[in-house]
CSV table of C-alpha atoms in Angstrom, one decimal:
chain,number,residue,atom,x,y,z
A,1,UNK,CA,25.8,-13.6,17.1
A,2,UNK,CA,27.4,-12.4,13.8
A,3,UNK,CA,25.6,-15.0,12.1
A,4,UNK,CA,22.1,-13.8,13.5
A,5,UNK,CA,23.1,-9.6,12.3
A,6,UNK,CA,24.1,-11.1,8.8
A,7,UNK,CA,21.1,-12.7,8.7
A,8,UNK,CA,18.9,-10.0,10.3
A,9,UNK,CA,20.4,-7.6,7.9
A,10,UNK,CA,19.9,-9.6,5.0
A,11,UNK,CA,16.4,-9.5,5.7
A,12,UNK,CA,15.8,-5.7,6.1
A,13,UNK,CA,17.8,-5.1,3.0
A,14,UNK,CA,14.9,-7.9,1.0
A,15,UNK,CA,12.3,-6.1,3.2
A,16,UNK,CA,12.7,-1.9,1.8
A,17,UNK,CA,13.6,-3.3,-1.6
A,18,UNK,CA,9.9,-4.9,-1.8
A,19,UNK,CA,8.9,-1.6,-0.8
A,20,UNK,CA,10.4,-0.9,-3.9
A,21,UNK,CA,9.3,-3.6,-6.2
A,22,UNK,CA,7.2,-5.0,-7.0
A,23,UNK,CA,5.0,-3.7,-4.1
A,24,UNK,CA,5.9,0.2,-5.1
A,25,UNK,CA,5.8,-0.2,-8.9
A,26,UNK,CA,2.0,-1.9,-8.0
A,27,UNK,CA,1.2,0.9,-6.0
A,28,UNK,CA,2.0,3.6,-9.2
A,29,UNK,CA,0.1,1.1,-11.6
A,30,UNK,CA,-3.1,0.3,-9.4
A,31,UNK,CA,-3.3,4.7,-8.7
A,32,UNK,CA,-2.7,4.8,-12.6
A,33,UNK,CA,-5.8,2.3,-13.3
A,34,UNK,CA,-7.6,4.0,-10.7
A,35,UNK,CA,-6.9,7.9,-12.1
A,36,UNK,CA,-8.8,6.8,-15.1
A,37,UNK,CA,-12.4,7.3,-13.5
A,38,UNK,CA,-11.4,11.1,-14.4
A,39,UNK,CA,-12.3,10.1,-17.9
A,40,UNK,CA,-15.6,8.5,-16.7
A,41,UNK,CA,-17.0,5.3,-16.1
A,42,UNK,CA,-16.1,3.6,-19.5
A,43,UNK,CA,-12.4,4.8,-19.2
A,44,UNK,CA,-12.0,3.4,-16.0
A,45,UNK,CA,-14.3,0.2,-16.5
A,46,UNK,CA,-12.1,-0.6,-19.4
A,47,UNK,CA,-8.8,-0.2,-17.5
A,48,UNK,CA,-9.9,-2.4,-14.5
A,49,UNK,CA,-10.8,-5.2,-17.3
A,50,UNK,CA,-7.8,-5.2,-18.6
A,51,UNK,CA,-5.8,-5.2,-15.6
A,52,UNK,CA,-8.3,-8.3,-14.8
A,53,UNK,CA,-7.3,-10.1,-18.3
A,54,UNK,CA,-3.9,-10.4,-18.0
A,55,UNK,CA,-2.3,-13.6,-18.6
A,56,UNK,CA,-1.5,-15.7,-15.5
A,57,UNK,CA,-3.8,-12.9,-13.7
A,58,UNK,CA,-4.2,-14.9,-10.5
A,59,UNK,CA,-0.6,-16.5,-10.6
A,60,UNK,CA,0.7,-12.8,-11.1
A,61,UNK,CA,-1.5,-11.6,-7.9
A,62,UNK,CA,0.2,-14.4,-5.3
A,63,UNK,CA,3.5,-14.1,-6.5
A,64,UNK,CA,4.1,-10.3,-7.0
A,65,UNK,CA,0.9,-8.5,-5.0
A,66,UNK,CA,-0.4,-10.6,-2.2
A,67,UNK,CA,2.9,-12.5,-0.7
A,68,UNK,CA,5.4,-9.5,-1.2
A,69,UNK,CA,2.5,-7.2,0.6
A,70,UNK,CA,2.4,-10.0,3.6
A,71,UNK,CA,5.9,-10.2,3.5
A,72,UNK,CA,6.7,-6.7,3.7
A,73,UNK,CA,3.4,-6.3,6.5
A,74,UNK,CA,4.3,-8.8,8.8
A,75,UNK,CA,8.0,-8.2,8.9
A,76,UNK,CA,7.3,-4.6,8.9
A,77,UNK,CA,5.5,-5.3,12.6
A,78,UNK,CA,8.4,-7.5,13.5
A,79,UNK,CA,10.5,-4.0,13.1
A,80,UNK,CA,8.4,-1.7,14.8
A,81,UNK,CA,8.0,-4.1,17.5
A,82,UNK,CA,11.8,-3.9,17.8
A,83,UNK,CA,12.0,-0.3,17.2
A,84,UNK,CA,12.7,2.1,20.1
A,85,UNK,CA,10.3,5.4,19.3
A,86,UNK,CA,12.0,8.3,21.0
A,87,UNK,CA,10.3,11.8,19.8
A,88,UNK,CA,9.3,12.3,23.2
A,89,UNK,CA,12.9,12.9,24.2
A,90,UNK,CA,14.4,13.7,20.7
A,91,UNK,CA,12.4,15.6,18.6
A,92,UNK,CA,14.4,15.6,15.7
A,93,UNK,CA,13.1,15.3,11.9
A,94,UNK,CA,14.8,11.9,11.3
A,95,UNK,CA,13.2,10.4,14.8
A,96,UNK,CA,9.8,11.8,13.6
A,97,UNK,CA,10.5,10.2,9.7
A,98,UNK,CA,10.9,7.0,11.5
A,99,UNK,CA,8.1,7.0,13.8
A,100,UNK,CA,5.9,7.9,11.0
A,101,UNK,CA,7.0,5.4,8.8
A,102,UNK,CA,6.0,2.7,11.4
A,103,UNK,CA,2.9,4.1,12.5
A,104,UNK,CA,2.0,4.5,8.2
A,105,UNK,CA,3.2,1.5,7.7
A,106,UNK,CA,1.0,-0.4,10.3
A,107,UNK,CA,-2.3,1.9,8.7
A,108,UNK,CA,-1.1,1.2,5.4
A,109,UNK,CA,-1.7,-2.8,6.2
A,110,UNK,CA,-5.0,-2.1,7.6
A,111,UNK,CA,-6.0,-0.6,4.8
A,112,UNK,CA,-4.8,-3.0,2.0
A,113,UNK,CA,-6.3,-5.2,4.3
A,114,UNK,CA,-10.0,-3.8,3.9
A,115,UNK,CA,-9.2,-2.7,0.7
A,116,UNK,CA,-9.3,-6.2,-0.5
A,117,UNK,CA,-11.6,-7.6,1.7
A,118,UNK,CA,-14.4,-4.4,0.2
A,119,UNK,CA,-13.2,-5.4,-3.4
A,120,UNK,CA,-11.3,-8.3,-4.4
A,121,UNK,CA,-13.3,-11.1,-2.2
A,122,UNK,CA,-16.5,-10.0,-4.0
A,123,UNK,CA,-14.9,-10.6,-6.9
A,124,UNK,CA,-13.9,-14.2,-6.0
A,125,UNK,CA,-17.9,-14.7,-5.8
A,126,UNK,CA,-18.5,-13.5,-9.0
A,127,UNK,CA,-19.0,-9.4,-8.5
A,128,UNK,CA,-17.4,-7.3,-10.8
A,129,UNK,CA,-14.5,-4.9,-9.9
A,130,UNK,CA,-16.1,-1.6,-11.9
A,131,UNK,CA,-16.8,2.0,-11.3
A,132,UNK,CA,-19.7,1.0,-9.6
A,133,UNK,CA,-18.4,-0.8,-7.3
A,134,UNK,CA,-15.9,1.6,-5.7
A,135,UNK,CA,-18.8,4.5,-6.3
A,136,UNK,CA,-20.6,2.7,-3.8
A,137,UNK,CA,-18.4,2.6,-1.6
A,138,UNK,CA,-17.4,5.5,-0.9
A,139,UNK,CA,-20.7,6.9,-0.8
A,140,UNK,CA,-20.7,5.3,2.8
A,141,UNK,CA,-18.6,8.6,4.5
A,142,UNK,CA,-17.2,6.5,6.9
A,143,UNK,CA,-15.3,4.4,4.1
A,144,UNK,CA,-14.3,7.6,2.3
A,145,UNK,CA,-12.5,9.0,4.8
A,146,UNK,CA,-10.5,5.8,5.7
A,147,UNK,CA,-10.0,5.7,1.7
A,148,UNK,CA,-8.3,8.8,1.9
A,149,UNK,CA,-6.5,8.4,5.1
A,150,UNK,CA,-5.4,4.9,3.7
A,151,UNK,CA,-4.4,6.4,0.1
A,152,UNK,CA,-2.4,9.0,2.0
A,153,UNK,CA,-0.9,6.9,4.3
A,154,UNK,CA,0.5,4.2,2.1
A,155,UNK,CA,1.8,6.7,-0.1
A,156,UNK,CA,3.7,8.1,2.6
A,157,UNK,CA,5.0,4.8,3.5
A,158,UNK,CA,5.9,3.9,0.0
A,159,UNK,CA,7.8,7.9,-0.5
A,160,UNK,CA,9.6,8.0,2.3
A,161,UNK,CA,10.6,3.9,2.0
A,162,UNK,CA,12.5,5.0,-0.8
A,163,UNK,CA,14.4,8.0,1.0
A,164,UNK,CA,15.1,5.2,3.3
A,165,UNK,CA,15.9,2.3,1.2
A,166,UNK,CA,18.4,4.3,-0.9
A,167,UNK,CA,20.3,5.2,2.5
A,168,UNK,CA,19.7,1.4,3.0
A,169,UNK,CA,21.4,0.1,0.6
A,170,UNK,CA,24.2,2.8,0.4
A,171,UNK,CA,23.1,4.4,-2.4
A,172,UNK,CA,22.4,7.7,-0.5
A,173,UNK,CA,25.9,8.4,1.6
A,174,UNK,CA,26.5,11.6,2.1
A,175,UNK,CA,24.4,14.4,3.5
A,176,UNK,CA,23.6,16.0,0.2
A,177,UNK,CA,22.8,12.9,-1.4
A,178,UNK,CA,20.3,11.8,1.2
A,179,UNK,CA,18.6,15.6,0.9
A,180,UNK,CA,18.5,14.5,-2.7
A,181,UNK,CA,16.9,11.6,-1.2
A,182,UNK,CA,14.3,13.3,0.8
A,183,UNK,CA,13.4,15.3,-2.7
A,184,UNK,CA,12.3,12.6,-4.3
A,185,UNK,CA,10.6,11.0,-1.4
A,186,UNK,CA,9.0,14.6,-1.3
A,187,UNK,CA,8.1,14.8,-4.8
A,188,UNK,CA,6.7,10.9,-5.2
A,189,UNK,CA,4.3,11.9,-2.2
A,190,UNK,CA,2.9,14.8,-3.5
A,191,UNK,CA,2.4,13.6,-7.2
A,192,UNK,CA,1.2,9.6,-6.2
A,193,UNK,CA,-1.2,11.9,-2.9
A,194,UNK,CA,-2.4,14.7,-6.1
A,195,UNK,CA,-3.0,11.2,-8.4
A,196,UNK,CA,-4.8,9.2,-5.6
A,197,UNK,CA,-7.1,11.7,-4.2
A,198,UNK,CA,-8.2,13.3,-7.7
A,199,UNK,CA,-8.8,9.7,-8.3
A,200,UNK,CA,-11.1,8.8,-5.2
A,201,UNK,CA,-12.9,12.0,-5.6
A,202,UNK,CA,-14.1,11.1,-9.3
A,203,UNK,CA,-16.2,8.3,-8.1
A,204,UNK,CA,-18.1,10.6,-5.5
């Protein structure tokens, strides 16, 4: 039994830190690439090339994009599945935090899901990831609005898994601490949700 909560808590400690890297620090660079198409279409053509020609490009996006995001996804389910939601009966901010975190979490996936599937796949066939290609998709409303909702959500996700992750790995002890926590969780959500909305809006 004390074998299977070593182990069990082994694996939630591996699980926020790949919130955390290299899933967060992808995150910031991919709403980076993407802020460019405030410059135009060159700017932001010339930034998705060069994340394209990066040595060891495909290697790079198994190892530290697509298997750390299916890690973190499925075992993310395996928690919430576990997880006892209560803001019916206690409505406190922490019960909410943590019933939001699972419900962004699982919308998060959904999106990086079709995310992928509307961009990277084509690419596979020979399309070309450019300014074009995101401009035409969110011209279907439909698609914009689950590009926002998406964006939004696995922002959230990604702020408050660090509020969490620092009380996680008992970095974040005391109460004033983990309000310092919630401050930066605060602050990354409104500057990456300011970043990645500007951003979707320049290719309307």
């Amino acid at each position: 039994m004390i074998v299977k909560q070593d182990r069990t808590y082994f694996w939630r400690k591996v699980h926020s830190l790949s919130g955390l890297i290299p899933i967060g620090v992808f995150l910031i660079i991919h709403l980076s690439v993407n802020f460019t198409a405030i410059l135009g279409e060159e700017a932001y053509n010339e930034a998705a090339a060069f994340m394209g020609s990066l040595p060891f490009n495909t290697i790079l996006a198994i190892f530290v994009i697509y298997i750390p995001i299916l890690f973190h996804g499925i075992y993310g389910i395996f928690i919430s599945r576990e997880a006892k939601n209560n803001i019916s009966s206690y409505r406190y901010e922490r019960n909410w935090y943590f019933y939001l975190q699972r419900l962004s979490g699982i919308i998060a996936l959904l999106f990086i899901i079709w995310h992928v599937a509307t961009t990277r796949v084509p690419a596979t066939f020979g399309a070309e990831v450019n300014f074009d290609m995101i401009a035409n998709l969110v011209k279907n409303p439909i698609y914009l609005v689950f590009f926002i909702v998406g964006t939004l959500m696995t922002i959230f996700h990604f702020a408050n898994g660090v509020r969490t992750m620092l009380i996680t790995w008992g970095i974040t002890v005391s109460e004033k601490s983990q309000r310092l926590g919630k401050f930066i969780a605060v602050t990354l959500f409104i500057l990456l949700s300011a970043i990645g909305i500007v951003a979707i809006f320049a290719f309307v």
